[in-house]
């Protein structure tokens, strides 16, 4: 028998057992800490573990020093933020691109760069589904907490292609009470057979008091769209961005030319008989600009008070002023103002100082700003003569002279 060890000494057989228990404790503790760290990362608190949610003003700017996340100083500072901004912050903690079916991705790629704002070689707008600006889906934290719900849109930008619809949508998304799907759904013209449940599922989550929106410029010229949208909801508010139809047609042609350099000249497509001045109304670039004819179909299903016609030209010259009209029409508090815009000398049009979900200045798309081909001045005069009676009728129907015939 082995002699006993010194008094008070532990048996040697117990030492490995103690180390094993200690190692298990350390592993459990590390796992717990890792889980907590991952949760805080998902909640966008990796760098702010010791404070509350990073503050963001209703304008989309970070509270405190511009360009940096700043911890809220306490209840007083939290109370200073607009309530809608705090709600939106929860919904948009960390935007992530949503995986879409191949058919929708194809639509978005095909239409990318399609819209542009007026007067600037198509630099700002977008009929392109998502264009150069990706859709901002619900934030990770909102999904974890199951906050908000998906609603059918209460407002839709229905047109027009090459009018500046992408610019309008992106400017509106700065507002904390506007939630919009970035990619064009094309539900009421291409995917109506998929049903309203499919359409609703495309929409972002919203909280009470927020507006769900989408834009698909081709709706304005789709014959079935007015009845279909009315069947969804007769209270839907409709926005139409309109632009000088001659400039719009040239911009439309410019986009097609960038994709298919071998297409015929603008003049040959615009006229059936150039010498006789006979314009080819069947060409889509010409047909879209017959605003009065398209509007007649919409007025059979919606009263004029539910439609707002946004000047594409003014959207470039005075974006804050035109956005003021839009916010009033949608029943929103006037939050988007001059402080949200700056004029980009290089691109030649206004850009956002800070886009939604970002602390950096933002201008839309490198494809926005293609130079227009040189068109014979006589061709442009003939087209203005062609559009003049349609424009005047449109002015009467809307009660606004857009000044395209000067």
Coordinates of C-alpha atoms in Angstrom, one line a residue:
X1 CA 0.0 0.0 0.0
X2 CA 1.3 3.5 -1.0
X3 CA 2.1 5.8 1.9
X4 CA -0.4 8.7 2.4
X5 CA 0.7 12.1 1.1
X6 CA 1.3 15.2 3.2
X7 CA -1.5 16.4 5.4
X8 CA -4.1 18.6 3.5
X9 CA -2.9 17.5 0.1
X10 CA -5.6 16.6 -2.5
X11 CA -5.5 13.2 -4.1
X12 CA -3.7 13.3 -7.4
X13 CA -6.7 11.6 -9.1
X14 CA -8.9 14.6 -8.4
X15 CA -6.6 17.0 -10.3
X16 CA -7.5 15.9 -13.9
X17 CA -11.2 16.0 -12.9
X18 CA -11.0 19.6 -11.7
X19 CA -9.2 20.7 -14.8
X20 CA -11.8 19.0 -17.0
X21 CA -14.7 20.8 -15.2
X22 CA -12.8 24.1 -15.5
X23 CA -12.3 23.7 -19.2
X24 CA -16.0 22.9 -19.7
X25 CA -17.0 26.0 -17.8
X26 CA -14.7 28.1 -19.9
X27 CA -16.1 26.6 -23.1
X28 CA -19.7 27.3 -21.9
X29 CA -18.8 30.9 -21.0
X30 CA -17.1 31.5 -24.4
X31 CA -20.1 30.1 -26.2
X32 CA -22.5 32.3 -24.2
X33 CA -20.4 35.4 -24.9
X34 CA -20.1 34.6 -28.6
X35 CA -23.9 34.2 -28.8
X36 CA -24.4 37.6 -27.2
X37 CA -21.9 39.2 -29.5
X38 CA -23.6 37.7 -32.6
X39 CA -27.0 39.0 -31.4
X40 CA -25.6 42.5 -30.9
X41 CA -24.0 42.4 -34.3
X42 CA -27.4 41.5 -35.8
X43 CA -28.8 44.5 -33.9
X44 CA -26.1 46.7 -35.4
X45 CA -24.5 47.3 -32.0
X46 CA -21.1 45.8 -32.6
X47 CA -19.5 49.2 -32.0
X48 CA -22.0 50.5 -29.5
X49 CA -22.4 47.8 -26.9
X50 CA -22.5 50.3 -24.0
X51 CA -25.3 52.5 -25.3
X52 CA -28.7 52.7 -26.8
X53 CA -29.6 52.5 -30.5
X54 CA -27.7 54.8 -32.7
X55 CA -29.8 57.9 -33.3
X56 CA -30.9 59.1 -36.7
X57 CA -32.8 62.2 -37.5
X58 CA -35.9 62.2 -39.6
X59 CA -33.9 63.5 -42.5
X60 CA -31.8 60.3 -42.5
X61 CA -28.7 62.1 -41.0
X62 CA -26.9 60.6 -38.1
X63 CA -27.5 62.4 -34.8
X64 CA -24.4 64.3 -33.8
X65 CA -21.3 64.5 -36.0
X66 CA -22.3 64.1 -39.7
X67 CA -21.0 60.9 -41.1
X68 CA -20.5 59.1 -37.8
X69 CA -22.8 57.0 -35.7
X70 CA -23.3 58.7 -32.3
X71 CA -24.8 57.3 -29.2
X72 CA -27.9 58.8 -27.9
X73 CA -27.1 60.8 -24.8
X74 CA -30.2 59.8 -22.8
X75 CA -34.0 60.0 -22.7
X76 CA -34.0 63.7 -23.6
X77 CA -32.1 63.2 -26.8
X78 CA -34.2 60.2 -27.7
X79 CA -37.3 62.2 -27.2
X80 CA -35.9 64.8 -29.6
X81 CA -35.9 62.4 -32.5
X82 CA -39.1 62.2 -34.5
X83 CA -41.1 59.2 -33.5
X84 CA -41.4 58.1 -37.1
X85 CA -37.6 58.2 -37.4
X86 CA -37.2 56.0 -34.4
X87 CA -39.7 53.5 -35.8
X88 CA -38.0 53.5 -39.1
X89 CA -34.6 52.9 -37.4
X90 CA -35.9 49.7 -36.0
X91 CA -37.2 48.6 -39.3
X92 CA -33.9 49.3 -41.1
X93 CA -31.1 48.2 -38.9
X94 CA -29.1 46.5 -41.5
X95 CA -30.5 46.4 -45.0
X96 CA -29.7 43.2 -46.9
X97 CA -30.4 42.4 -50.5
X98 CA -33.4 40.1 -50.9
X99 CA -33.0 37.0 -53.1
X100 CA -35.6 37.2 -55.9
X101 CA -36.8 34.7 -58.4
X102 CA -34.8 34.7 -61.7
X103 CA -37.7 36.3 -63.6
X104 CA -37.7 39.3 -61.4
X105 CA -33.9 39.7 -61.5
X106 CA -34.1 39.6 -65.3
X107 CA -36.8 42.4 -65.3
X108 CA -34.6 44.5 -63.0
X109 CA -31.5 44.1 -65.1
X110 CA -33.4 44.7 -68.3
X111 CA -34.9 47.9 -67.0
X112 CA -31.8 49.1 -65.0
X113 CA -31.0 52.7 -65.9
X114 CA -34.2 53.1 -67.8
X115 CA -35.6 56.1 -66.0
X116 CA -33.8 59.4 -65.7
X117 CA -34.7 62.9 -64.6
X118 CA -35.6 65.5 -67.2
X119 CA -33.3 67.9 -68.8
X120 CA -30.2 66.1 -67.7
X121 CA -29.8 63.4 -70.3
X122 CA -31.7 61.1 -68.1
X123 CA -29.4 61.4 -65.2
X124 CA -31.7 61.1 -62.2
X125 CA -34.8 59.0 -62.8
X126 CA -35.5 55.3 -63.2
X127 CA -38.0 53.2 -64.8
X128 CA -35.3 50.6 -64.1
X129 CA -36.5 48.3 -61.5
X130 CA -34.2 49.1 -58.7
X131 CA -32.0 51.0 -61.3
X132 CA -28.6 51.6 -59.6
X133 CA -30.1 51.8 -56.2
X134 CA -30.9 48.5 -54.5
X135 CA -34.1 47.9 -52.7
X136 CA -34.0 48.3 -49.0
X137 CA -35.8 45.3 -47.4
X138 CA -36.8 45.0 -43.8
X139 CA -33.9 45.2 -41.3
X140 CA -32.6 42.1 -39.6
X141 CA -33.8 43.3 -36.2
X142 CA -37.3 43.8 -37.5
X143 CA -37.4 40.3 -38.8
X144 CA -36.1 38.9 -35.5
X145 CA -38.7 40.8 -33.6
X146 CA -41.4 40.3 -36.2
X147 CA -42.2 44.0 -36.2
X148 CA -44.5 45.6 -38.7
X149 CA -46.5 44.0 -41.5
X150 CA -46.6 43.9 -45.2
X151 CA -49.4 46.0 -46.8
X152 CA -50.6 46.6 -50.3
X153 CA -49.4 50.0 -51.5
X154 CA -51.4 53.0 -50.6
X155 CA -49.6 55.1 -53.2
X156 CA -48.1 54.2 -56.6
X157 CA -45.8 56.1 -59.0
X158 CA -47.5 55.0 -62.3
X159 CA -45.4 56.9 -64.8
X160 CA -43.9 58.0 -67.0
X161 CA -40.9 56.2 -68.4
X162 CA -37.9 58.6 -68.8
X163 CA -39.7 61.2 -66.7
X164 CA -37.8 61.0 -63.5
X165 CA -39.7 58.4 -61.5
X166 CA -36.5 56.8 -60.0
X167 CA -35.4 60.2 -58.7
X168 CA -38.8 60.8 -57.1
X169 CA -38.9 57.4 -55.4
X170 CA -35.4 57.7 -54.0
X171 CA -36.1 61.3 -52.8
X172 CA -39.3 60.1 -51.1
X173 CA -37.5 57.2 -49.4
X174 CA -35.7 59.7 -47.3
X175 CA -38.9 60.4 -45.4
X176 CA -39.2 58.3 -42.3
X177 CA -42.9 57.5 -43.0
X178 CA -42.4 56.2 -46.5
X179 CA -41.5 52.6 -47.2
X180 CA -41.0 51.6 -50.8
X181 CA -40.0 48.6 -52.7
X182 CA -37.0 49.5 -54.8
X183 CA -37.4 47.1 -57.7
X184 CA -40.3 47.6 -60.0
X185 CA -42.9 44.9 -59.3
X186 CA -44.6 45.2 -62.8
X187 CA -47.6 43.5 -61.1
X188 CA -50.5 45.3 -62.9
X189 CA -49.0 44.9 -66.3
X190 CA -46.9 41.7 -66.4
X191 CA -47.7 39.6 -63.3
X192 CA -51.3 40.2 -62.5
X193 CA -52.1 36.5 -62.7
X194 CA -49.9 35.9 -59.7
X195 CA -52.4 37.5 -57.4
X196 CA -52.5 40.1 -54.7
X197 CA -50.9 37.9 -52.1
X198 CA -47.8 37.6 -54.2
X199 CA -47.8 41.3 -54.8
X200 CA -48.2 42.1 -51.1
X201 CA -45.3 39.8 -50.3
X202 CA -43.0 42.0 -52.4
X203 CA -43.7 45.0 -50.2
X204 CA -41.5 46.1 -47.3
X205 CA -42.7 45.8 -43.7
X206 CA -44.4 49.0 -42.3
X207 CA -45.5 50.2 -39.0
X208 CA -48.7 52.1 -38.2
X209 CA -48.6 55.5 -39.8
X210 CA -46.2 54.6 -42.5
X211 CA -47.0 54.5 -46.2
X212 CA -46.2 51.6 -48.5
X213 CA -45.3 52.7 -52.1
X214 CA -44.0 51.2 -55.3
X215 CA -43.2 52.5 -58.8
X216 CA -43.7 51.0 -62.2
X217 CA -43.8 53.7 -65.0
X218 CA -45.2 51.4 -67.6
X219 CA -48.6 51.3 -65.7
X220 CA -49.5 54.7 -67.1
X221 CA -49.6 53.4 -70.7
X222 CA -51.0 49.9 -69.8
X223 CA -54.7 49.8 -70.7
X224 CA -55.6 47.3 -68.0
X225 CA -53.8 49.0 -65.2
X226 CA -56.4 51.6 -64.2
X227 CA -59.2 49.0 -63.6
X228 CA -56.8 46.6 -61.9
X229 CA -55.5 49.1 -59.4
X230 CA -59.0 50.4 -58.8
X231 CA -60.1 46.8 -58.0
X232 CA -57.3 46.6 -55.5
X233 CA -58.3 49.8 -53.8
X234 CA -60.3 52.8 -55.1
X235 CA -58.4 55.0 -52.5
X236 CA -55.0 54.4 -54.0
X237 CA -53.1 57.6 -54.6
X238 CA -51.4 57.9 -58.0
X239 CA -48.3 59.9 -58.9
X240 CA -47.3 60.7 -62.4
X241 CA -43.9 62.3 -63.2
X242 CA -44.3 64.0 -66.6
X243 CA -41.7 65.6 -68.8
X244 CA -41.6 67.5 -72.2
X245 CA -42.7 64.7 -74.5
X246 CA -40.1 65.6 -77.2
X247 CA -37.2 65.5 -74.7
X248 CA -38.6 62.4 -73.2
X249 CA -38.7 60.6 -76.6
X250 CA -35.1 61.5 -77.3
X251 CA -34.1 60.2 -73.9
X252 CA -36.0 57.0 -74.5
X253 CA -34.2 56.6 -77.8
X254 CA -30.9 57.3 -76.2
X255 CA -31.4 54.5 -73.7
X256 CA -32.3 52.0 -76.4
X257 CA -29.4 53.1 -78.5
X258 CA -27.0 52.4 -75.6
X259 CA -28.3 48.8 -75.6
X260 CA -28.7 48.3 -79.3
X261 CA -26.2 50.5 -81.3
X262 CA -27.4 49.1 -84.6
X263 CA -31.0 50.5 -84.4
X264 CA -32.1 53.0 -87.1
X265 CA -31.8 56.8 -86.6
X266 CA -34.2 58.7 -84.4
X267 CA -35.6 60.5 -87.4
X268 CA -36.4 57.3 -89.3
X269 CA -38.2 55.8 -86.3
X270 CA -40.1 59.0 -85.4
X271 CA -41.7 59.6 -88.9
X272 CA -43.6 57.5 -91.3
X273 CA -43.0 60.2 -93.9
X274 CA -40.5 62.8 -93.0
X275 CA -41.1 65.1 -95.9
X276 CA -44.8 65.2 -95.2
X277 CA -44.2 65.5 -91.5
X278 CA -46.2 62.4 -90.7
X279 CA -45.2 61.2 -87.2
X280 CA -45.3 57.5 -86.4
X281 CA -47.6 57.3 -83.4
X282 CA -47.1 53.5 -83.1
X283 CA -43.5 54.0 -82.0
X284 CA -43.5 53.6 -78.2
X285 CA -41.1 56.6 -77.7
X286 CA -43.7 58.8 -79.4
X287 CA -46.8 57.0 -78.1
X288 CA -45.9 57.4 -74.4
X289 CA -45.8 61.2 -74.7
X290 CA -49.5 61.4 -75.7
X291 CA -50.3 62.0 -72.0
X292 CA -53.9 63.3 -72.5
X293 CA -54.9 60.1 -74.2
X294 CA -53.5 57.9 -71.5
X295 CA -55.0 60.1 -68.7
X296 CA -58.5 59.7 -70.1
X297 CA -58.4 56.0 -69.3
X298 CA -57.3 56.7 -65.7
X299 CA -60.0 59.3 -65.1
X300 CA -62.6 56.7 -65.8
X301 CA -61.5 54.8 -62.7
X302 CA -60.0 57.5 -60.4
X303 CA -61.1 61.1 -59.6
X304 CA -58.6 63.8 -60.4
X305 CA -58.0 64.6 -56.7
X306 CA -56.3 61.2 -56.3
X307 CA -53.7 61.9 -59.0
X308 CA -50.7 64.2 -58.6
X309 CA -48.7 65.3 -61.7
X310 CA -45.1 66.0 -60.8
X311 CA -43.1 68.2 -63.1
X312 CA -40.0 66.3 -64.1
X313 CA -38.3 69.6 -65.1
X314 CA -39.0 71.2 -61.7
X315 CA -37.8 68.0 -60.0
X316 CA -34.4 68.9 -61.3
X317 CA -34.6 72.7 -60.8
X318 CA -36.2 72.7 -57.4
X319 CA -36.4 69.2 -55.9
X320 CA -37.4 70.3 -52.4
X321 CA -40.2 72.5 -53.8
X322 CA -41.6 69.6 -55.8
X323 CA -41.2 67.2 -53.0
X324 CA -43.2 69.6 -50.8
X325 CA -46.2 69.2 -53.1
X326 CA -45.7 65.4 -53.1
X327 CA -45.6 65.2 -49.3
X328 CA -48.7 67.3 -49.0
X329 CA -50.5 65.1 -51.5
X330 CA -49.6 62.0 -49.5
X331 CA -50.6 63.5 -46.2
X332 CA -47.0 63.5 -44.9
X333 CA -45.3 66.0 -42.7
X334 CA -43.0 68.2 -44.7
X335 CA -39.6 66.7 -43.6
X336 CA -37.8 66.5 -47.0
X337 CA -36.4 70.0 -47.6
X338 CA -33.5 71.9 -49.2
X339 CA -31.1 70.6 -46.6
X340 CA -31.4 67.1 -48.1
X341 CA -30.1 68.1 -51.5
X342 CA -26.9 69.4 -53.1
X343 CA -26.2 70.2 -56.7
X344 CA -23.6 67.9 -58.3
X345 CA -21.6 70.1 -60.7
X346 CA -20.1 67.1 -62.4
X347 CA -23.4 65.3 -63.2
X348 CA -25.3 68.6 -63.5
X349 CA -28.3 67.6 -61.3
X350 CA -29.3 67.5 -57.6
X351 CA -28.3 64.6 -55.4
X352 CA -29.1 63.5 -51.9
X353 CA -26.7 64.6 -49.2
X354 CA -27.5 61.3 -47.4
X355 CA -29.4 58.5 -49.0
X356 CA -31.7 56.2 -47.0
X357 CA -29.8 53.9 -44.8
X358 CA -26.5 55.6 -45.6
X359 CA -24.3 58.4 -44.1
X360 CA -22.8 59.2 -47.5
X361 CA -23.9 61.5 -50.3
X362 CA -25.7 59.7 -53.1
X363 CA -26.3 60.4 -56.8
X364 CA -28.2 57.9 -58.9
X365 CA -26.4 55.6 -61.3
X366 CA -23.4 55.8 -63.6
X367 CA -25.8 55.0 -66.5
X368 CA -27.7 58.1 -65.7
X369 CA -26.3 61.0 -67.7
X370 CA -25.9 59.5 -71.2
X371 CA -25.3 62.3 -73.8
X372 CA -28.2 62.5 -76.2
X373 CA -27.4 62.1 -79.9
X374 CA -27.6 65.2 -82.0
X375 CA -31.1 65.5 -83.5
X376 CA -31.8 67.8 -86.4
X377 CA -33.5 71.0 -85.2
X378 CA -36.2 70.7 -87.8
X379 CA -37.1 67.2 -86.6
X380 CA -37.5 68.6 -83.1
X381 CA -39.7 71.5 -84.3
X382 CA -41.9 69.0 -86.2
X383 CA -42.4 66.9 -83.1
X384 CA -43.2 69.9 -81.0
X385 CA -45.9 70.9 -83.6
X386 CA -47.2 67.3 -83.4
X387 CA -47.4 67.2 -79.6
X388 CA -48.8 70.8 -79.1
X389 CA -52.5 69.9 -79.3
X390 CA -52.1 66.9 -77.0
X391 CA -50.1 69.0 -74.5
X392 CA -52.7 71.7 -74.4
X393 CA -55.4 69.2 -73.8
X394 CA -53.3 67.7 -71.0
X395 CA -52.9 71.1 -69.4
X396 CA -56.7 71.5 -69.4
X397 CA -57.2 68.1 -67.9
X398 CA -54.7 68.6 -65.1
X399 CA -55.3 72.4 -64.6
X400 CA -51.5 73.0 -64.9
X401 CA -49.5 74.5 -67.8
X402 CA -46.2 72.6 -67.8
X403 CA -44.7 75.1 -70.3
X404 CA -43.5 72.6 -73.0
X405 CA -44.7 74.6 -75.9
X406 CA -42.7 77.8 -75.3

